CSV table of C-alpha atoms in Angstrom, one decimal:
chain,number,residue,atom,x,y,z
A,197,MET,CA,17.0,-144.0,221.4
A,198,PRO,CA,18.8,-146.5,223.7
A,199,GLU,CA,22.2,-147.4,222.1
A,200,LEU,CA,21.6,-150.9,222.1
A,201,LEU,CA,18.3,-150.5,220.2
A,202,ARG,CA,19.9,-147.6,217.6
A,203,THR,CA,22.8,-150.1,216.9
A,204,LEU,CA,20.0,-153.2,215.8
A,205,LEU,CA,18.2,-151.3,214.2
A,206,ALA,CA,20.9,-149.2,211.8
A,207,PHE,CA,22.6,-152.8,211.6
A,208,ALA,CA,19.4,-154.6,210.5
A,209,LEU,CA,18.8,-151.5,208.0
A,210,VAL,CA,22.3,-151.7,206.8
A,211,LEU,CA,22.9,-155.1,206.0
A,212,GLY,CA,19.4,-155.5,204.9
A,213,VAL,CA,19.4,-152.9,202.1
A,214,LEU,CA,23.1,-154.4,201.3
A,215,VAL,CA,22.2,-157.8,201.0
A,216,PHE,CA,18.5,-156.9,199.4
A,217,ILE,CA,20.5,-154.9,196.6
A,218,HIS,CA,23.0,-157.7,196.0
A,219,GLU,CA,20.3,-160.5,195.5
A,220,LEU,CA,18.4,-158.1,193.4
A,221,GLY,CA,21.3,-158.0,190.9
A,222,HIS,CA,21.0,-161.7,190.6
A,223,TYR,CA,17.6,-161.9,190.3
A,224,LEU,CA,17.1,-159.4,187.5
A,225,ALA,CA,19.9,-160.8,185.7
A,226,ALA,CA,18.5,-164.1,186.0
A,227,ARG,CA,15.0,-162.9,184.7
A,228,TRP,CA,16.7,-161.1,181.9
A,229,ARG,CA,18.3,-164.1,180.8
A,230,GLY,CA,15.3,-165.9,181.0
A,231,VAL,CA,15.9,-168.0,184.0
A,232,HIS,CA,12.9,-168.5,186.5
A,233,VAL,CA,14.1,-167.4,190.0
A,234,GLU,CA,12.3,-170.4,192.7
A,235,VAL,CA,13.5,-168.3,195.9
A,236,PHE,CA,14.7,-164.7,196.7
A,237,SER,CA,15.2,-164.9,200.4
A,238,ILE,CA,17.0,-162.1,202.8
A,239,GLY,CA,18.6,-163.7,206.0
A,240,PHE,CA,18.6,-167.2,206.6
A,241,GLY,CA,16.7,-169.9,209.0
A,242,ARG,CA,13.1,-170.8,209.1
A,243,PRO,CA,10.8,-167.9,207.1
A,244,LEU,CA,9.3,-165.2,209.1
A,245,LEU,CA,7.3,-164.1,206.1
A,246,ARG,CA,6.9,-166.1,202.7
A,247,TRP,CA,4.8,-164.7,199.6
A,248,HIS,CA,4.9,-166.1,195.8
A,249,ASP,CA,4.5,-163.3,193.3
A,250,ARG,CA,2.7,-163.4,190.1
A,251,VAL,CA,5.9,-165.6,188.3
A,252,GLY,CA,5.9,-168.0,191.1
A,253,THR,CA,9.1,-166.8,192.7
A,254,GLU,CA,8.4,-167.6,196.7
A,255,TRP,CA,9.9,-164.2,198.6
A,256,ARG,CA,11.3,-165.1,202.5
A,257,LEU,CA,12.0,-162.8,205.0
A,258,CYS,CA,14.1,-164.9,207.5
A,259,PRO,CA,15.4,-164.1,211.0
A,260,ILE,CA,19.2,-164.1,210.7
A,261,PRO,CA,20.7,-161.3,209.0
A,262,LEU,CA,23.8,-162.0,207.9
A,263,GLY,CA,23.1,-162.9,204.4
A,264,GLY,CA,20.8,-163.6,201.7
A,265,TYR,CA,20.3,-165.8,198.6
A,266,VAL,CA,18.5,-166.2,195.5
A,267,LYS,CA,18.2,-169.5,193.9
A,268,PRO,CA,17.6,-170.1,190.4
A,269,HIS,CA,15.4,-172.6,189.0
A,270,GLY,CA,17.8,-175.8,187.7
A,271,PHE,CA,20.9,-174.3,189.6
A,272,GLU,CA,22.1,-177.7,189.8
A,273,GLY,CA,23.4,-179.3,186.7
A,274,PRO,CA,22.1,-182.9,185.6
A,275,ASP,CA,25.2,-184.4,187.2
A,276,GLU,CA,23.9,-183.3,190.7
A,277,ALA,CA,19.8,-183.4,190.4
A,278,THR,CA,17.8,-185.7,191.5
A,279,PRO,CA,15.3,-187.6,189.0
A,280,GLU,CA,12.9,-185.7,190.6
A,281,GLN,CA,14.1,-182.3,190.4
A,282,MET,CA,15.1,-183.3,186.8
A,283,ALA,CA,11.3,-183.8,186.1
A,284,ALA,CA,10.6,-180.7,187.5
A,285,TRP,CA,12.6,-178.4,184.9
A,286,LEU,CA,10.6,-176.0,183.1
A,287,PRO,CA,12.2,-176.3,179.4
A,288,GLY,CA,14.1,-173.4,178.8
A,289,ARG,CA,13.8,-171.8,181.8
A,290,THR,CA,16.5,-173.6,183.7
A,291,PHE,CA,20.3,-172.4,184.9
A,292,HIS,CA,22.5,-175.1,183.9
A,293,ASP,CA,21.2,-175.0,180.2
A,294,LYS,CA,21.9,-171.6,179.9
A,295,PRO,CA,25.0,-170.3,177.5
A,296,VAL,CA,28.1,-169.8,179.9
A,297,LEU,CA,27.7,-165.8,179.4
A,298,SER,CA,24.4,-165.7,180.3
A,299,ARG,CA,25.6,-167.8,183.7
A,300,ALA,CA,28.4,-165.7,184.1
A,301,ILE,CA,26.1,-162.6,183.7
A,302,VAL,CA,23.9,-163.8,186.3
A,303,ILE,CA,26.6,-164.2,188.8
A,304,ALA,CA,28.3,-161.1,188.3
A,305,ALA,CA,25.4,-158.8,188.7
A,306,GLY,CA,25.1,-159.1,192.5
A,307,PRO,CA,28.7,-157.5,193.2
A,308,ILE,CA,27.9,-155.4,190.2
A,309,PHE,CA,24.8,-153.7,191.6
A,310,ASN,CA,26.4,-153.2,195.1
A,311,PHE,CA,29.0,-150.8,193.4
A,312,LEU,CA,26.1,-149.2,191.7
A,313,LEU,CA,24.1,-148.6,195.0
A,314,ALA,CA,27.3,-147.0,196.0
A,315,ILE,CA,26.9,-144.8,193.3
A,316,VAL,CA,23.7,-144.1,193.9
A,317,LEU,CA,24.2,-143.6,197.8
A,318,PHE,CA,26.9,-141.1,196.8
A,319,ALA,CA,25.3,-139.1,194.2
A,320,GLY,CA,22.3,-138.6,196.5
A,321,LEU,CA,24.7,-137.7,199.3
A,322,PHE,CA,26.7,-135.1,197.1
A,323,MET,CA,23.4,-133.8,195.5
A,324,PHE,CA,21.6,-132.9,198.7
A,325,ALA,CA,24.1,-132.1,201.0
A,326,GLY,CA,27.4,-131.5,199.3
A,327,ARG,CA,30.7,-133.5,198.8
A,328,PRO,CA,32.7,-133.7,202.3
A,329,GLU,CA,36.3,-132.7,201.3
A,330,ILE,CA,39.4,-133.0,203.7
A,331,ARG,CA,41.9,-130.1,203.2
A,332,ASN,CA,45.3,-129.9,203.6
A,333,VAL,CA,44.8,-127.1,206.1
A,334,VAL,CA,45.9,-127.5,209.7
A,335,GLY,CA,42.7,-127.7,212.3
A,336,GLN,CA,44.6,-129.0,215.1
A,337,VAL,CA,48.2,-130.1,215.8
A,338,VAL,CA,48.7,-132.8,218.7
A,339,ALA,CA,51.0,-131.5,221.6
A,340,GLY,CA,54.2,-133.5,221.9
A,341,SER,CA,53.7,-134.3,218.1
A,342,ALA,CA,56.6,-134.1,215.1
A,343,ALA,CA,54.6,-131.2,213.9
A,344,ASP,CA,54.2,-129.6,217.5
A,345,ALA,CA,58.1,-129.6,217.7
A,346,ALA,CA,58.6,-128.5,214.1
A,347,GLY,CA,56.4,-125.2,214.8
A,348,VAL,CA,53.1,-126.0,212.6
A,349,LYS,CA,50.4,-124.1,213.7
A,350,PRO,CA,46.4,-123.9,212.9
A,351,ASP,CA,45.5,-122.6,210.0
A,352,ASP,CA,48.7,-123.4,208.2
A,353,VAL,CA,48.5,-125.0,204.8
A,354,ILE,CA,50.9,-128.0,204.1
A,355,VAL,CA,51.9,-127.5,200.4
A,356,ARG,CA,55.4,-129.6,200.5
A,357,ILE,CA,57.4,-132.4,202.2
A,358,GLY,CA,61.1,-132.2,201.2
A,359,ASP,CA,61.3,-131.7,197.5
A,360,HIS,CA,58.0,-133.2,196.8
A,361,THR,CA,55.2,-130.3,196.2
A,362,VAL,CA,51.8,-132.2,198.0
A,363,SER,CA,48.9,-132.0,196.2
A,364,ASP,CA,46.2,-133.1,198.6
A,365,VAL,CA,45.6,-134.7,202.2
A,366,ALA,CA,46.2,-138.2,200.6
A,367,ASP,CA,49.5,-137.0,199.2
A,368,ILE,CA,50.6,-135.4,203.0
A,369,GLN,CA,49.4,-138.9,204.5
A,370,ALA,CA,51.1,-141.4,202.2
A,371,ARG,CA,54.8,-139.5,202.2
A,372,VAL,CA,54.6,-139.0,205.9
A,373,THR,CA,53.4,-142.6,206.5
A,374,ALA,CA,56.6,-144.3,204.2
A,375,GLU,CA,59.2,-142.1,206.1
A,376,PRO,CA,59.1,-143.0,209.6
A,377,GLY,CA,62.2,-140.8,211.1
A,378,ALA,CA,63.2,-139.1,208.6
A,379,HIS,CA,64.8,-135.8,208.7
A,380,THR,CA,62.9,-133.6,206.4
A,381,GLU,CA,61.2,-130.1,205.6
A,382,LEU,CA,57.6,-129.0,205.8
A,383,GLY,CA,56.6,-126.1,203.6
A,384,VAL,CA,53.6,-124.6,204.7
A,385,ARG,CA,51.5,-121.3,203.7
A,386,ARG,CA,51.3,-119.1,206.9
A,387,GLY,CA,49.7,-115.7,206.3
A,388,GLY,CA,50.2,-115.2,202.7
A,389,GLN,CA,54.2,-116.8,202.7
A,390,VAL,CA,55.7,-120.1,202.4
A,391,VAL,CA,57.3,-121.0,205.5
A,392,THR,CA,59.8,-124.1,206.0
A,393,LEU,CA,59.7,-125.7,208.8
A,394,PRO,CA,62.6,-128.4,209.6
A,395,VAL,CA,60.5,-131.8,210.9
A,396,ILE,CA,61.7,-135.0,212.2
A,397,VAL,CA,58.8,-137.5,211.1
A,398,GLY,CA,57.0,-139.1,214.2
A,399,THR,CA,57.1,-143.0,214.2
A,400,VAL,CA,54.7,-145.4,215.4
A,401,THR,CA,54.6,-149.2,215.4
A,402,ASP,CA,51.4,-151.4,215.1
A,403,LYS,CA,50.6,-154.6,216.8
A,404,SER,CA,52.5,-156.6,214.0
A,405,GLY,CA,55.9,-154.5,214.6
A,406,THR,CA,55.2,-152.4,211.6
A,407,ARG,CA,56.8,-149.1,211.3
A,408,SER,CA,55.0,-146.0,209.8
A,409,GLY,CA,55.4,-142.3,209.9
A,410,GLN,CA,53.1,-139.6,211.7
A,411,LEU,CA,53.3,-135.8,211.8
A,412,GLY,CA,50.7,-135.4,214.6
A,413,VAL,CA,48.2,-133.0,212.7
A,414,MET,CA,44.3,-133.1,212.2
A,415,PHE,CA,43.4,-131.4,208.8
A,416,THR,CA,40.3,-129.4,208.3
A,417,ALA,CA,37.2,-131.0,207.1
A,418,ILE,CA,34.3,-129.1,205.3
A,419,VAL,CA,31.3,-130.0,203.1
A,420,GLY,CA,30.8,-128.2,199.6
A,421,LYS,CA,27.5,-127.0,198.1
A,422,PRO,CA,25.5,-129.3,196.5
A,423,MET,CA,26.2,-130.6,193.0
A,424,SER,CA,23.6,-130.8,190.1
A,425,PRO,CA,22.7,-134.1,188.9
A,426,MET,CA,25.5,-134.9,186.5
A,427,ALA,CA,28.5,-133.5,188.6
A,428,ALA,CA,27.0,-135.5,191.6
A,429,VAL,CA,27.0,-138.9,189.2
A,430,GLY,CA,30.4,-137.9,188.3
A,431,ALA,CA,32.1,-137.3,191.6
A,432,ALA,CA,30.4,-140.6,193.0
A,433,VAL,CA,31.7,-142.5,190.0
A,434,GLN,CA,35.0,-141.2,191.5
A,435,GLU,CA,34.4,-141.9,195.0
A,436,THR,CA,33.4,-145.3,194.2
A,437,TRP,CA,36.7,-145.8,192.3
A,438,ARG,CA,38.8,-144.3,195.0
A,439,LEU,CA,37.5,-146.6,197.8
A,440,ILE,CA,38.0,-149.7,195.2
A,441,ILE,CA,41.5,-149.1,195.1
A,442,GLN,CA,42.2,-148.0,198.6
A,443,THR,CA,40.2,-151.4,199.7
A,444,LEU,CA,42.3,-153.5,197.6
A,445,GLY,CA,45.5,-151.5,198.8
A,446,GLY,CA,44.5,-152.2,202.2
A,447,LEU,CA,43.9,-155.9,201.2
A,448,TRP,CA,47.3,-156.2,199.5
A,449,GLN,CA,49.1,-154.7,202.8
A,450,MET,CA,47.5,-157.2,205.0
A,451,LEU,CA,48.6,-160.0,202.5
A,452,THR,CA,52.0,-158.8,202.4
A,453,GLY,CA,52.7,-158.0,206.0
A,454,GLN,CA,52.5,-154.2,206.1
A,455,HIS,CA,49.3,-153.8,207.9
A,456,SER,CA,48.3,-156.4,210.8
A,457,ALA,CA,45.2,-158.6,209.9
A,458,LYS,CA,43.9,-158.1,213.5
A,459,ASP,CA,42.4,-155.1,211.9
A,460,LEU,CA,40.1,-157.3,209.7
A,461,GLY,CA,36.7,-156.5,211.4
A,462,GLY,CA,33.5,-159.0,211.3
A,463,PRO,CA,30.0,-158.4,211.8
A,464,LEU,CA,30.2,-157.2,215.4
A,465,ARG,CA,32.4,-154.5,214.2
A,466,ILE,CA,30.0,-153.4,211.6
A,467,ALA,CA,27.0,-153.9,213.8
A,468,GLN,CA,29.1,-151.3,216.3
A,469,MET,CA,29.8,-148.9,213.3
A,470,SER,CA,26.2,-148.8,212.1
A,471,GLY,CA,25.3,-147.9,215.5
A,472,GLN,CA,28.0,-144.9,216.0
A,473,MET,CA,26.9,-143.6,211.7
A,474,ALA,CA,23.2,-143.3,212.8
A,475,GLN,CA,23.8,-141.3,216.2
A,476,TYR,CA,26.2,-139.1,213.8
A,477,GLY,CA,23.3,-138.7,211.2
A,478,VAL,CA,21.8,-139.6,208.3
A,479,ALA,CA,24.8,-138.6,205.8
A,480,SER,CA,27.4,-140.3,207.9
A,481,LEU,CA,24.8,-143.2,207.8
A,482,VAL,CA,24.8,-143.1,203.9
A,483,SER,CA,28.1,-142.7,203.7
A,484,PHE,CA,28.9,-145.9,205.9
A,485,MET,CA,26.3,-148.2,203.8
A,486,ALA,CA,28.5,-146.8,200.5
A,487,LEU,CA,31.4,-148.0,201.9
A,488,LEU,CA,30.2,-151.5,203.1
A,489,SER,CA,28.7,-151.4,199.7
A,490,VAL,CA,31.7,-151.3,198.0
A,491,ASN,CA,33.6,-153.8,200.3
A,492,LEU,CA,30.7,-156.4,199.8
A,493,GLY,CA,30.8,-156.2,196.1
A,494,LEU,CA,34.4,-156.8,196.1
A,495,ILE,CA,34.7,-159.8,198.6
A,496,ASN,CA,32.1,-161.2,196.3
A,497,LEU,CA,34.6,-161.3,193.4
A,498,PHE,CA,37.4,-162.8,195.3
A,499,PRO,CA,38.2,-166.2,193.6
A,500,ILE,CA,36.9,-168.3,196.4
A,501,PRO,CA,34.7,-171.1,195.3
A,502,VAL,CA,31.7,-170.6,197.3
A,503,LEU,CA,31.8,-166.9,196.4
A,504,ASP,CA,30.3,-165.2,193.1
A,505,GLY,CA,34.2,-164.6,191.9
A,506,GLY,CA,35.1,-168.2,192.5
A,507,ARG,CA,32.1,-169.6,190.5
A,508,LEU,CA,33.0,-166.8,187.4
A,509,VAL,CA,36.3,-168.3,187.6
A,510,PHE,CA,34.7,-172.0,186.7
A,511,TYR,CA,32.8,-170.2,184.2
A,512,GLY,CA,35.9,-168.8,182.5
A,513,LEU,CA,37.8,-172.2,182.4
A,514,GLU,CA,34.4,-173.6,180.9
A,515,ALA,CA,34.5,-171.0,178.2
A,516,LEU,CA,38.2,-171.9,177.7
A,517,LEU,CA,38.0,-175.4,177.5
A,518,GLY,CA,34.7,-175.9,176.0
A,519,ARG,CA,33.3,-177.9,178.7
A,520,PRO,CA,32.5,-177.2,182.6
A,521,VAL,CA,34.6,-178.2,185.0
A,522,SER,CA,34.1,-181.8,186.6
A,523,ARG,CA,31.9,-182.2,189.6
A,524,ARG,CA,34.8,-183.9,191.6
A,525,VAL,CA,36.8,-180.6,191.2
A,526,ARG,CA,34.1,-178.6,191.9
A,527,ASP,CA,33.2,-180.4,195.0
A,528,ILE,CA,36.7,-180.5,196.6
A,529,SER,CA,37.1,-176.4,195.3
A,530,PHE,CA,33.3,-175.5,197.2
A,531,GLN,CA,34.4,-177.6,200.5
A,532,ALA,CA,38.1,-175.4,200.7
A,533,GLY,CA,36.4,-172.2,199.8
A,534,PHE,CA,33.5,-172.7,202.5
A,535,ALA,CA,36.4,-173.7,205.3
A,536,VAL,CA,38.5,-170.2,203.8
A,537,ILE,CA,35.3,-168.2,204.4
A,538,ALA,CA,34.6,-170.0,207.8
A,539,GLY,CA,37.9,-169.5,208.9
A,540,LEU,CA,37.6,-165.6,207.9
A,541,PHE,CA,34.5,-165.5,209.6
A,542,LEU,CA,35.9,-166.7,212.9
A,543,PHE,CA,39.0,-164.8,212.8
A,544,SER,CA,37.0,-161.3,212.0
A,545,THR,CA,34.9,-162.1,214.8
A,546,PHE,CA,37.7,-163.1,217.3
A,547,ASN,CA,39.3,-159.9,216.4
A,548,ASP,CA,35.7,-158.0,217.2
A,549,LEU,CA,35.8,-159.6,220.7
A,550,SER,CA,39.1,-158.5,221.2
A,551,HIS,CA,38.6,-154.6,219.7
A,552,PHE,CA,35.7,-154.9,222.4
A,553,GLY,CA,38.0,-155.7,225.2
A,554,LEU,CA,36.3,-159.4,226.4
A,555,PHE,CA,39.0,-161.5,226.6
A,556,ARG,CA,40.8,-158.8,228.9
A,557,TRP,CA,37.6,-158.3,231.0
A,558,VAL,CA,37.6,-162.5,231.0
A,559,ALA,CA,41.2,-162.8,232.0
A,560,SER,CA,40.7,-159.9,234.5
A,561,LEU,CA,38.0,-162.5,236.5
A,562,ASN,CA,40.7,-165.4,236.3
A,563,GLY,CA,43.3,-163.1,237.9
């Protein structure tokens, strides 16, 4: 399959599934809480396909695959609706007249379904293909690296850094990254014996000038045996939780300047990576989709007014104050939130174009 076609198809599949599951969460929660859903749309723009189901919901498939939406009946309150809209309201089926808890459940269900999708994808992967594991066994030593200078060899098992006994690869990476240029020792198991190797941790500097440690080894990855359904679900929950913590940690590093925000990717990078993962096989694509689903769930929970998390903040304030937040505050907040999201979209797209080398190419033409 041509690379461009594979990339487009993989991108449409990945984003389409993630958006559908997210909006399905909103839809099912609305039906559960007694709210009629007027529209369920995948994508934006003029519908390519549309049909009505037996309960009156209009389903749409639109050409711009960058999101979707569910429109609950009476989503706008009495202070926002026109007389015509109010006249068409179905008694007891509108969103705005439901208790604040019901409205919060409908809004929170979208991100929750994204987390559940990640668990389902990981569980299926672990049941049928096994759980991939990266062991602290050295598979390859980078020539000229700190590990090479220290005498680390393939098949060495790193068991200690300084006085700290390491538990896994994540532990090794965390220790090394935090100690650029450190003079320390590696304890490696080699041929049944533990050998101590003095090492000076290498240093790398990212585009923002942040220094981090580097050892210069690649670890051995193995795929375990397929798991039983119960074990697979438990492992999937653990993996989803690990990704949530890892993603939040990466975001915190960006906010505190420990990591460059230039690494923030947008839709173009997602499309590129979707095509690459599809080339590697179904298991890689499923893992990538689960990772994106976790990210989509987290992003939507950020307390930005146009996102689900922002609306949940308003509902929390309503529950505390005993009355809805004023329309003026909501309008200003939504305008500010839209500006933030638009800015992030433009910034991430700029990063994507820089990553692809577009600006270097343009500069070379002018030069």
